[in-house]
Short mmCIF file of C-alpha atoms in Angstrom, two decimals:
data_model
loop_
_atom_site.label_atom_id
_atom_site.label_comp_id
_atom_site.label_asym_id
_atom_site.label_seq_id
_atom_site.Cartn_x
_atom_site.Cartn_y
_atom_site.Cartn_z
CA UNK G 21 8.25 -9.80 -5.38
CA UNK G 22 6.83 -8.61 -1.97
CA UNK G 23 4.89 -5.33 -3.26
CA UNK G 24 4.19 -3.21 -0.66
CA UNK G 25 5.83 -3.88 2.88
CA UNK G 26 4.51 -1.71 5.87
CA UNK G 27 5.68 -2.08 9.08
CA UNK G 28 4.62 -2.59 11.95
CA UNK G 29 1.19 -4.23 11.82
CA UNK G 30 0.44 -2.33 15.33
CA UNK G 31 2.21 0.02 17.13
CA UNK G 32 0.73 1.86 20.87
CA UNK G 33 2.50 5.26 21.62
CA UNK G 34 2.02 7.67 24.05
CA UNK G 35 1.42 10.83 23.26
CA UNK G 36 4.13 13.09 22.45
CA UNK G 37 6.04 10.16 21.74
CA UNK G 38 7.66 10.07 18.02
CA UNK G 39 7.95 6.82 16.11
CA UNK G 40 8.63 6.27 11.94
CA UNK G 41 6.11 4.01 10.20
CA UNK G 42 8.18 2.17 7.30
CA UNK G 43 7.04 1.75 3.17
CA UNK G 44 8.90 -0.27 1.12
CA UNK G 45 8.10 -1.55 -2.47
CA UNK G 46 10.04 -3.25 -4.64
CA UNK G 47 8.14 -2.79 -8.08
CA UNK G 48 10.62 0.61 -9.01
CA UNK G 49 7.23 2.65 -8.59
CA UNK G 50 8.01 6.01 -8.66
CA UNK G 51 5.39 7.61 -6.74
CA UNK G 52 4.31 6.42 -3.23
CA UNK G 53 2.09 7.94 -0.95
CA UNK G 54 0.28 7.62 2.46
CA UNK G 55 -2.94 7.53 3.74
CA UNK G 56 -4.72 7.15 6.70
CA UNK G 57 -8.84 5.33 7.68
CA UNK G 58 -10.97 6.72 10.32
CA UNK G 59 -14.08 5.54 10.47
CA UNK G 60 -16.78 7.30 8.69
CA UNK G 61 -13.73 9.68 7.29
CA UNK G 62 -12.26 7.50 4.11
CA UNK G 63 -8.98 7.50 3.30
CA UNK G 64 -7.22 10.98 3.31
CA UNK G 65 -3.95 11.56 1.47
CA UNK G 66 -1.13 12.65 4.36
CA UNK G 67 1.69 12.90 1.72
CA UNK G 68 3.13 11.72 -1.20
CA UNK G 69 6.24 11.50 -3.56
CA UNK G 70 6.88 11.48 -7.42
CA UNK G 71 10.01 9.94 -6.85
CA UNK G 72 13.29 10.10 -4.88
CA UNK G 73 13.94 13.45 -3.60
CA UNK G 74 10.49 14.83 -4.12
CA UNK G 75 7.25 15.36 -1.32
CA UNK G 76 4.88 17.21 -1.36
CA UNK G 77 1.59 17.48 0.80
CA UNK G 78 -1.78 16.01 0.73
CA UNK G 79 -5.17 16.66 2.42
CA UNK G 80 -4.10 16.44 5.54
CA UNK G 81 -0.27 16.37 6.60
CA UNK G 82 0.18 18.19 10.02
CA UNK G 83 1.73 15.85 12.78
CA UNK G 84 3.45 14.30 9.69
CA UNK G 85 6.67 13.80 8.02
CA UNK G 86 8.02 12.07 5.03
CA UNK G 87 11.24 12.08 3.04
CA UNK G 88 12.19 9.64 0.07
CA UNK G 89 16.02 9.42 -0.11
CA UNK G 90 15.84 6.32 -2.13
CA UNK G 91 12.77 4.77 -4.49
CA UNK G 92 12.11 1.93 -2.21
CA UNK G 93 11.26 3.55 0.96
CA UNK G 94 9.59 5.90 2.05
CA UNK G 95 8.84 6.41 5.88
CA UNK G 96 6.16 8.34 7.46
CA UNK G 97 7.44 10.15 10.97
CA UNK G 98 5.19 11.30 13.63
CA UNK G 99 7.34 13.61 15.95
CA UNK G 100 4.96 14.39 18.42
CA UNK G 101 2.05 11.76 18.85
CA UNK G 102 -1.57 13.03 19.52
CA UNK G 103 -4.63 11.07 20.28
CA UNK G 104 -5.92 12.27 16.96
CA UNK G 105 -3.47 10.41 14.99
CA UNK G 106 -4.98 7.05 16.44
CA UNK G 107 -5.80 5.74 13.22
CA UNK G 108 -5.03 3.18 10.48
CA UNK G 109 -2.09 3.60 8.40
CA UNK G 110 -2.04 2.76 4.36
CA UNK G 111 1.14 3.25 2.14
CA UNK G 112 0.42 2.71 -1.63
CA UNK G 113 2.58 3.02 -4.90
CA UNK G 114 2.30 3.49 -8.52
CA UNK G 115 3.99 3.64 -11.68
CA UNK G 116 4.71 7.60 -12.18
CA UNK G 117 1.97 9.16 -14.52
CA UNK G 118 1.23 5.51 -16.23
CA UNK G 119 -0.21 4.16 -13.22
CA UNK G 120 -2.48 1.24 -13.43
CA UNK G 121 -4.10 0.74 -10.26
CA UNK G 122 -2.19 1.75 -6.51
CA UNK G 123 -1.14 -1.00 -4.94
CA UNK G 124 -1.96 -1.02 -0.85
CA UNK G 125 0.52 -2.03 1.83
CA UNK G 126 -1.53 -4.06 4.82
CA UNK G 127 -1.81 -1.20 7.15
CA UNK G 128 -0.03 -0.27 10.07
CA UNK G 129 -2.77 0.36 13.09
CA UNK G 130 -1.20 2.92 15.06
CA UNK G 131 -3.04 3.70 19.09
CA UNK G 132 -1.93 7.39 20.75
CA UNK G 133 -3.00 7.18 24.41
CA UNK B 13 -11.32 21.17 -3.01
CA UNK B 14 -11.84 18.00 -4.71
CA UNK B 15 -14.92 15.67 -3.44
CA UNK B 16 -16.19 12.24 -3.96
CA UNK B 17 -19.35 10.90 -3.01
CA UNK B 18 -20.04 7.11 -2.91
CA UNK B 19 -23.86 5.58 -2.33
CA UNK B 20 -25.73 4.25 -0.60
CA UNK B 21 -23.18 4.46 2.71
CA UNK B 22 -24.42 0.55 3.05
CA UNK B 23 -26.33 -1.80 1.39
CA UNK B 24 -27.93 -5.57 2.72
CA UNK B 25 -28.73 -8.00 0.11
CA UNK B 26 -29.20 -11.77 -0.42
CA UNK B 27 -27.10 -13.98 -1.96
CA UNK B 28 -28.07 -13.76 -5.51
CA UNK B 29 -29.04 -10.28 -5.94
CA UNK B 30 -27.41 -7.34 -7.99
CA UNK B 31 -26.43 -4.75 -6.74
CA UNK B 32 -25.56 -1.30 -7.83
CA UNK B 33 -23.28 1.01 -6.08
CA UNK B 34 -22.85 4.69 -7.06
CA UNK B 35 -19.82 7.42 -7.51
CA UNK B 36 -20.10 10.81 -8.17
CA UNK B 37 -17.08 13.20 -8.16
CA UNK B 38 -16.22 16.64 -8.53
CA UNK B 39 -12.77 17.35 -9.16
CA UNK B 40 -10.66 19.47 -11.32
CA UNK B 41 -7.50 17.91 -13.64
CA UNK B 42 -10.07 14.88 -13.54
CA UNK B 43 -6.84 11.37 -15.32
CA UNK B 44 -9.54 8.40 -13.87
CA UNK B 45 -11.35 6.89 -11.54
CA UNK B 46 -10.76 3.72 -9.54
CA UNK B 47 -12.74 1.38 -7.37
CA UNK B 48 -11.21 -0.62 -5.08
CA UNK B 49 -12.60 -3.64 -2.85
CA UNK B 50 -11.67 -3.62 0.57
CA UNK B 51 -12.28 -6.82 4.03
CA UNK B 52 -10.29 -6.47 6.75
CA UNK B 53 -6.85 -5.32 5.24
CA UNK B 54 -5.48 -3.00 2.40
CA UNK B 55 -8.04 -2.06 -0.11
CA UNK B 56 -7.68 -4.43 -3.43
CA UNK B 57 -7.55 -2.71 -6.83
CA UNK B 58 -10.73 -3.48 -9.10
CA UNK B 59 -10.93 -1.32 -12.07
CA UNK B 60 -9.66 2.04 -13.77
CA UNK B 61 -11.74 3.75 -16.10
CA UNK B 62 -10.56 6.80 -18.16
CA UNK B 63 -13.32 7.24 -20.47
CA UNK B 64 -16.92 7.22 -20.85
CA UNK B 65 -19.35 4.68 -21.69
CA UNK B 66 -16.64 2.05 -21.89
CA UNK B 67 -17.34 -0.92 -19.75
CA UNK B 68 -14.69 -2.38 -17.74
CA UNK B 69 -15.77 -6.14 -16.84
CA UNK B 70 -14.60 -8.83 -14.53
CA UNK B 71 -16.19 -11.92 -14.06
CA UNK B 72 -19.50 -10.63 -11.85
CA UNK B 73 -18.09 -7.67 -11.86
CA UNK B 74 -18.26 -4.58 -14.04
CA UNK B 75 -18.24 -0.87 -14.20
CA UNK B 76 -18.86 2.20 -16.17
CA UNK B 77 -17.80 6.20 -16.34
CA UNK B 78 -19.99 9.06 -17.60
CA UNK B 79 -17.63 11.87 -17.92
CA UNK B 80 -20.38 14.41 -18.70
CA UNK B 81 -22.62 13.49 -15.77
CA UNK B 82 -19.54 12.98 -13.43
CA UNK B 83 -19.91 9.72 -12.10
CA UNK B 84 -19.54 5.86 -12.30
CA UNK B 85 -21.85 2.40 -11.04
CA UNK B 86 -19.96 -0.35 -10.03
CA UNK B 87 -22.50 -3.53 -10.77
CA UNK B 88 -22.38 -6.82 -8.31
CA UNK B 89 -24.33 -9.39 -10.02
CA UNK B 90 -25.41 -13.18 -8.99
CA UNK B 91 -23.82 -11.51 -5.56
CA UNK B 92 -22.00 -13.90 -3.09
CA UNK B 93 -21.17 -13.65 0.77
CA UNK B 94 -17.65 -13.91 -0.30
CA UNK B 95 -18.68 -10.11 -1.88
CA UNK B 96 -19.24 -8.80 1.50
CA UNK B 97 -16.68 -5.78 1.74
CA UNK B 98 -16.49 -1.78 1.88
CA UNK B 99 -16.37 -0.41 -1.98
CA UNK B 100 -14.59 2.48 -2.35
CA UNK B 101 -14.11 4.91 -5.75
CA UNK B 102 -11.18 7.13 -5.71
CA UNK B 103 -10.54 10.16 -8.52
CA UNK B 104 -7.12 10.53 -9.87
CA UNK B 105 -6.60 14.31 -10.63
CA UNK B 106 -3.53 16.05 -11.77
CA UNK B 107 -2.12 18.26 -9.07
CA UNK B 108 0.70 19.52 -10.71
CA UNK B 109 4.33 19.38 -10.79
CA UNK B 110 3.85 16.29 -12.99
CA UNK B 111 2.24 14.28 -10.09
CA UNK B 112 -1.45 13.02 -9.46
CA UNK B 113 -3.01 12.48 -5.94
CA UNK B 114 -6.03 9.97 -5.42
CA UNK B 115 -8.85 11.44 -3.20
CA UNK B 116 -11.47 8.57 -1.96
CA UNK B 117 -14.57 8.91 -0.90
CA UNK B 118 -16.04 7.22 2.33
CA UNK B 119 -17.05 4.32 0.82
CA UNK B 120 -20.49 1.83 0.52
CA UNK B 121 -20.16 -1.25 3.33
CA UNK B 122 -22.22 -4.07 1.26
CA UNK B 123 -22.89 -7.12 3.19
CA UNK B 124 -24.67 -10.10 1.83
CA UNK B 125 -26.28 -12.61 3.30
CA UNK B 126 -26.93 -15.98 2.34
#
């Protein structure tokens, strides 16, 4: 039982360079959802997902896309990197409306120069 | 727009002392609120409270939720170095569509010292 698996750990772009950050649990949570740190900012919702076939937005999803074809995954896709993206990455799941707790992937730090 | 607002921002104590850290929120659709602990990785899951004046307890640990007042202490007592960490309260709300989104707020950086 792995929980949550992000990768990668770190990841440089350049911008206007696109790259996927990968989610995978393996708990059969239906919702998942990601986040990302800046300092003095908290954690800010980017998107999230009831389960497979569903998104919808959060706080703050522009430079962002998600889809969830399956349970397990569900990848994050920058298209066109900015140097405001630089930032910490967090993918967390849940059980659907009985949740108890989200559980936290380990981050993916992701540098736009 | 739904807000959370954690204090103080940071806190320095000695090993031994308790501390208290504060939550207030203002959301609508309020389902719970969680605090989390978080070092250098992915924030770990401490407690979910639901209702009021119900204590949620673990080890040194414990918590507590006034509804009516809108907000929640998380308690740090006999405190360790091993406690140093950012503390951060999240509200669950309902957002419709049968799904719930967390919103966090910035979080108190406690360090102790021994």
């Amino acid at each position: 039982n792995a929980g949550v698996t992000q990768t990668p750990k770190f990841q440089v772009l350049k911008t206007g360079q696109s790259m996927t950050l990968q989610c995978a649990q393996d708990m059969n949570h239906e919702y998942m959802s990601w986040y990302r740190q800046d300092p003095g900012m908290g954690l800010r919702l980017i998107h999230y997902s009831v389960g497979a076939g569903i998104t919808d937005q959060g706080e703050v999803p522009n430079g962002y896309n998600v889809s969830r074809s399956t349970t397990e995954d569900f990848p994050l896709r920058l298209l066109s990197a900015a140097p405001s993206q630089t930032s910490v990455y967090f993918c967390a799941s849940s059980r659907n409306r009985d949740s108890y707790g989200y559980t936290f992937g380990s981050g993916t730090r992701l540098t736009v120069v | 727009e739904d807000k959370v607002v954690q204090s103080p921002l940071s806190l320095v104590v000695h090993e031994g002392d308790t501390v208290t850290l504060n939550c207030s929120y203002e959301v609508t659709n309020f389902r719970s609120l969680l605090w989390y602990k978080q070092e250098k990785k992915a924030p770990t899951f401490l407690f979910m409270l639901t209702s009021s004046g119900i204590e949620k307890k673990s080890g040194r640990l414990s918590s507590i939720l006034d509804k009516k007042e809108l907000f929640s202490i998380l308690n740090i007592t006999a405190t360790q170095t091993g406690d140093s960490a950012v503390y951060l309260c999240a509200v669950e709300a309902y957002s419709g569509a049968g799904s719930y989104q967390l919103t966090f707020g910035k979080g108190t950086k406690l360090s102790v010292i021994p």
